[in-house]
PDB file of C-alpha atoms in Angstrom:
ATOM      1  CA  MET G   1       0.000   0.000   0.000  1.00 62.00           C
ATOM      2  CA  ALA G   2       2.821   2.427   0.843  1.00 72.00           C
ATOM      3  CA  VAL G   3       4.471   1.721  -2.526  1.00 75.00           C
ATOM      4  CA  ASP G   4       1.198   2.352  -4.361  1.00 73.00           C
ATOM      5  CA  MET G   5       0.791   5.670  -2.530  1.00 75.00           C
ATOM      6  CA  GLY G   6       4.253   6.838  -3.597  1.00 80.00           C
ATOM      7  CA  VAL G   7       5.791   6.762  -0.133  1.00 82.00           C
ATOM      8  CA  GLN G   8       9.573   7.138  -0.386  1.00 86.00           C
ATOM      9  CA  GLU G   9      10.710   7.022   3.248  1.00 87.00           C
ATOM     10  CA  VAL G  10       9.592   4.351   5.700  1.00 85.00           C
ATOM     11  CA  LEU G  11      10.095   3.952   9.432  1.00 84.00           C
ATOM     12  CA  VAL G  12       9.533   0.360  10.571  1.00 80.00           C
ATOM     13  CA  LEU G  13       8.995  -0.247  14.273  1.00 77.00           C
ATOM     14  CA  GLY G  14       9.298  -3.931  15.059  1.00 77.00           C
ATOM     15  CA  ASP G  15       9.338  -6.076  18.150  1.00 75.00           C
ATOM     16  CA  LEU G  16      10.485  -9.285  16.468  1.00 78.00           C
ATOM     17  CA  ASP G  17      14.292  -9.587  16.682  1.00 77.00           C
ATOM     18  CA  LEU G  18      14.459 -11.956  13.735  1.00 75.00           C
ATOM     19  CA  LEU G  19      12.715  -9.597  11.340  1.00 75.00           C
ATOM     20  CA  VAL G  20      14.463  -6.419  12.529  1.00 79.00           C
ATOM     21  CA  TYR G  21      17.971  -7.848  12.352  1.00 80.00           C
ATOM     22  CA  GLU G  22      17.357  -9.573   9.024  1.00 78.00           C
ATOM     23  CA  ILE G  23      16.117  -6.338   7.428  1.00 76.00           C
ATOM     24  CA  GLN G  24      19.176  -4.553   8.770  1.00 77.00           C
ATOM     25  CA  GLY G  25      21.401  -7.283   7.305  1.00 79.00           C
ATOM     26  CA  GLU G  26      22.860  -8.249  10.688  1.00 82.00           C
ATOM     27  CA  TRP G  27      21.392 -11.765  10.615  1.00 82.00           C
ATOM     28  CA  GLU G  28      20.944 -14.185   7.752  1.00 82.00           C
ATOM     29  CA  THR G  29      18.021 -16.530   7.182  1.00 78.00           C
ATOM     30  CA  LEU G  30      19.103 -20.166   7.114  1.00 80.00           C
ATOM     31  CA  ASP G  31      15.695 -21.835   7.223  1.00 79.00           C
ATOM     32  CA  LEU G  32      14.817 -22.807   3.641  1.00 83.00           C
ATOM     33  CA  LYS G  33      11.121 -22.137   4.265  1.00 81.00           C
ATOM     34  CA  LEU G  34      11.853 -18.502   5.240  1.00 78.00           C
ATOM     35  CA  ILE G  35      14.191 -17.616   2.357  1.00 81.00           C
ATOM     36  CA  PRO G  36      11.359 -16.768  -0.101  1.00 83.00           C
ATOM     37  CA  TYR G  37       9.846 -14.440   2.508  1.00 79.00           C
ATOM     38  CA  TRP G  38      13.211 -12.777   3.085  1.00 79.00           C
ATOM     39  CA  GLN G  39      13.694 -12.317  -0.664  1.00 83.00           C
ATOM     40  CA  CYS G  40      10.228 -10.776  -0.999  1.00 82.00           C
ATOM     41  CA  LEU G  41      10.974  -8.419   1.902  1.00 80.00           C
ATOM     42  CA  HIS G  42      14.373  -7.518   0.432  1.00 82.00           C
ATOM     43  CA  ASP G  43      12.779  -6.736  -2.966  1.00 85.00           C
ATOM     44  CA  LEU G  44      10.125  -4.617  -1.278  1.00 84.00           C
ATOM     45  CA  CYS G  45      12.756  -2.640   0.632  1.00 84.00           C
ATOM     46  CA  GLN G  46      14.462  -1.762  -2.670  1.00 87.00           C
ATOM     47  CA  ARG G  47      11.340   0.128  -3.758  1.00 88.00           C
ATOM     48  CA  PHE G  48      11.866   2.852  -1.138  1.00 88.00           C
ATOM     49  CA  GLN G  49      14.496   5.598  -1.052  1.00 90.00           C
ATOM     50  CA  SER G  50      15.102   5.135   2.647  1.00 88.00           C
ATOM     51  CA  ILE G  51      14.039   2.609   5.267  1.00 85.00           C
ATOM     52  CA  GLU G  52      14.836   2.973   8.947  1.00 85.00           C
ATOM     53  CA  VAL G  53      14.203  -0.033  11.168  1.00 83.00           C
ATOM     54  CA  ARG G  54      13.969   0.370  14.932  1.00 82.00           C
ATOM     55  CA  HIS G  55      13.669  -2.462  17.418  1.00 79.00           C
ATOM     56  CA  ILE G  56      11.090  -1.969  20.164  1.00 79.00           C
ATOM     57  CA  LEU G  57      10.959  -4.293  23.138  1.00 78.00           C
ATOM     58  CA  ARG G  58       7.765  -6.329  23.077  1.00 71.00           C
ATOM     59  CA  ILE G  59       6.778  -5.118  26.532  1.00 71.00           C
ATOM     60  CA  HIS G  60       6.716  -1.527  25.210  1.00 71.00           C
ATOM     61  CA  ASN G  61       4.656  -2.489  22.190  1.00 72.00           C
ATOM     62  CA  LYS G  62       1.220  -3.211  23.647  1.00 76.00           C
ATOM     63  CA  VAL G  63      -0.411  -0.519  21.524  1.00 73.00           C
ATOM     64  CA  VAL G  64       0.727  -2.317  18.387  1.00 68.00           C
ATOM     65  CA  ASP G  65      -0.770  -5.560  19.667  1.00 74.00           C
ATOM     66  CA  ALA G  66      -4.062  -3.735  20.215  1.00 79.00           C
ATOM     67  CA  PHE G  67      -3.936  -2.259  16.703  1.00 74.00           C
ATOM     68  CA  ALA G  68      -3.201  -5.681  15.230  1.00 73.00           C
ATOM     69  CA  THR G  69      -6.257  -7.063  16.998  1.00 77.00           C
ATOM     70  CA  LEU G  70      -8.363  -4.162  15.712  1.00 76.00           C
ATOM     71  CA  ALA G  71      -7.033  -4.632  12.182  1.00 72.00           C
ATOM     72  CA  LEU G  72      -8.222  -8.235  12.193  1.00 71.00           C
ATOM     73  CA  MET G  73     -11.674  -7.153  13.331  1.00 72.00           C
ATOM     74  CA  LEU G  74     -12.214  -4.266  10.889  1.00 69.00           C
ATOM     75  CA  HIS G  75     -13.436  -4.889   7.360  1.00 67.00           C
ATOM     76  CA  HIS G  76     -13.471  -1.900   5.048  1.00 63.00           C
ATOM     77  CA  PRO G  77     -15.291  -2.172   1.702  1.00 66.00           C
ATOM     78  CA  ASN G  78     -12.468  -0.342  -0.076  1.00 65.00           C
ATOM     79  CA  LYS G  79      -9.306  -2.296   0.735  1.00 63.00           C
ATOM     80  CA  ALA G  80      -7.049   0.600  -0.354  1.00 60.00           C
ATOM     81  CA  TYR G  81      -8.357   2.942   2.325  1.00 60.00           C
ATOM     82  CA  VAL G  82      -8.670   2.554   6.076  1.00 59.00           C
ATOM     83  CA  ASP G  83     -10.402   5.174   8.185  1.00 62.00           C
ATOM     84  CA  PRO G  84      -8.000   6.838  10.614  1.00 65.00           C
ATOM     85  CA  LEU G  85      -8.210   5.895  14.275  1.00 63.00           C
ATOM     86  CA  HIS G  86      -8.382   8.814  16.673  1.00 68.00           C
ATOM     87  CA  ILE G  87      -6.683   8.000  19.964  1.00 65.00           C
ATOM     88  CA  GLN G  88      -7.456   9.910  23.115  1.00 66.00           C
ATOM     89  CA  ILE G  89      -5.612   9.598  26.385  1.00 64.00           C
ATOM     90  CA  HIS G  90      -7.756   9.805  29.506  1.00 62.00           C
ATOM     91  CA  ASP G  91      -6.750  10.065  33.129  1.00 64.00           C
ATOM     92  CA  GLN G  92      -8.998   7.176  34.127  1.00 60.00           C
ATOM     93  CA  HIS G  93      -9.811   3.731  32.772  1.00 58.00           C
ATOM     94  CA  ALA G  94     -12.024   3.663  29.682  1.00 58.00           C
ATOM     95  CA  TYR G  95     -14.780   1.587  31.269  1.00 56.00           C
ATOM     96  CA  CYS G  96     -15.351   4.373  33.799  1.00 54.00           C
ATOM     97  CA  ASN G  97     -16.193   6.731  30.937  1.00 53.00           C
ATOM     98  CA  VAL G  98     -18.927   4.625  29.372  1.00 57.00           C
ATOM     99  CA  VAL G  99     -20.627   2.594  32.097  1.00 58.00           C
ATOM    100  CA  GLU G 100     -23.652   4.145  33.735  1.00 60.00           C
ATOM    101  CA  ASP G 101     -25.004   3.315  37.179  1.00 57.00           C
ATOM    102  CA  GLU G 102     -26.963   0.095  37.386  1.00 64.00           C
ATOM    103  CA  PHE G 103     -30.732   0.003  37.874  1.00 67.00           C
ATOM    104  CA  ASP G 104     -30.240  -0.302  41.646  1.00 72.00           C
ATOM    105  CA  GLY G 105     -28.391   3.045  41.747  1.00 73.00           C
ATOM    106  CA  GLU G 106     -25.025   1.468  42.551  1.00 77.00           C
ATOM    107  CA  PRO G 107     -22.030   1.680  40.203  1.00 73.00           C
ATOM    108  CA  TRP G 108     -21.435  -1.364  37.981  1.00 72.00           C
ATOM    109  CA  LEU G 109     -18.514  -2.575  40.103  1.00 75.00           C
ATOM    110  CA  HIS G 110     -20.439  -2.554  43.395  1.00 78.00           C
ATOM    111  CA  ASP G 111     -21.252  -6.302  43.291  1.00 81.00           C
ATOM    112  CA  ILE G 112     -17.609  -7.141  42.537  1.00 81.00           C
ATOM    113  CA  LYS G 113     -16.381  -5.024  45.459  1.00 82.00           C
ATOM    114  CA  GLU G 114     -18.906  -6.656  47.769  1.00 83.00           C
ATOM    115  CA  TYR G 115     -17.850 -10.125  46.627  1.00 84.00           C
ATOM    116  CA  ILE G 116     -14.202  -9.287  47.331  1.00 84.00           C
ATOM    117  CA  ARG G 117     -15.033  -7.725  50.711  1.00 84.00           C
ATOM    118  CA  MET G 118     -17.611 -10.237  51.976  1.00 85.00           C
ATOM    119  CA  GLY G 119     -17.084 -13.321  49.790  1.00 87.00           C
ATOM    120  CA  VAL G 120     -20.794 -13.647  48.949  1.00 88.00           C
ATOM    121  CA  TYR G 121     -22.747 -13.109  45.749  1.00 89.00           C
ATOM    122  CA  PRO G 122     -25.848 -10.919  45.482  1.00 86.00           C
ATOM    123  CA  VAL G 123     -28.976 -12.901  46.354  1.00 84.00           C
ATOM    124  CA  GLN G 124     -30.524 -12.544  42.877  1.00 84.00           C
ATOM    125  CA  ALA G 125     -27.300 -13.458  40.940  1.00 85.00           C
ATOM    126  CA  THR G 126     -27.555 -16.248  38.358  1.00 88.00           C
ATOM    127  CA  GLY G 127     -24.750 -18.726  37.667  1.00 87.00           C
ATOM    128  CA  ASP G 128     -23.436 -16.640  34.746  1.00 84.00           C
ATOM    129  CA  GLN G 129     -23.536 -13.465  36.824  1.00 84.00           C
ATOM    130  CA  LYS G 130     -21.633 -15.195  39.635  1.00 86.00           C
ATOM    131  CA  ARG G 131     -18.978 -16.328  37.155  1.00 83.00           C
ATOM    132  CA  THR G 132     -18.680 -12.757  35.837  1.00 81.00           C
ATOM    133  CA  ILE G 133     -18.348 -11.347  39.334  1.00 80.00           C
ATOM    134  CA  ARG G 134     -15.762 -13.959  40.252  1.00 76.00           C
TER     135      ARG G 134
END
């Protein structure tokens, strides 16, 4: 897609040592099954004026994991275009921004707190609700 859009400079952020070091030419693929993939990647890299590859530790790359999960879930009718994602940073957990009080006037986490504090489920809780609380 980047090639088709005329992109000339690419910054690749990767958390997989194998891929990062192979692109940089520091490691060499010996597995016969991976050589065609390496060749394809090498040919693709030649189509850009400049490619910078940076290694990111996997533990610092949780956002990318979330985006990968989202990418698998989203289906856009026009494969060449993906709507931009707008990311907002909040000072509290996201669930606190969207969950309203329950019908009994207590916050949604009240039953969970009570279970932790007292070790008992609400009287009206079904088996599924008990599992959710637990």
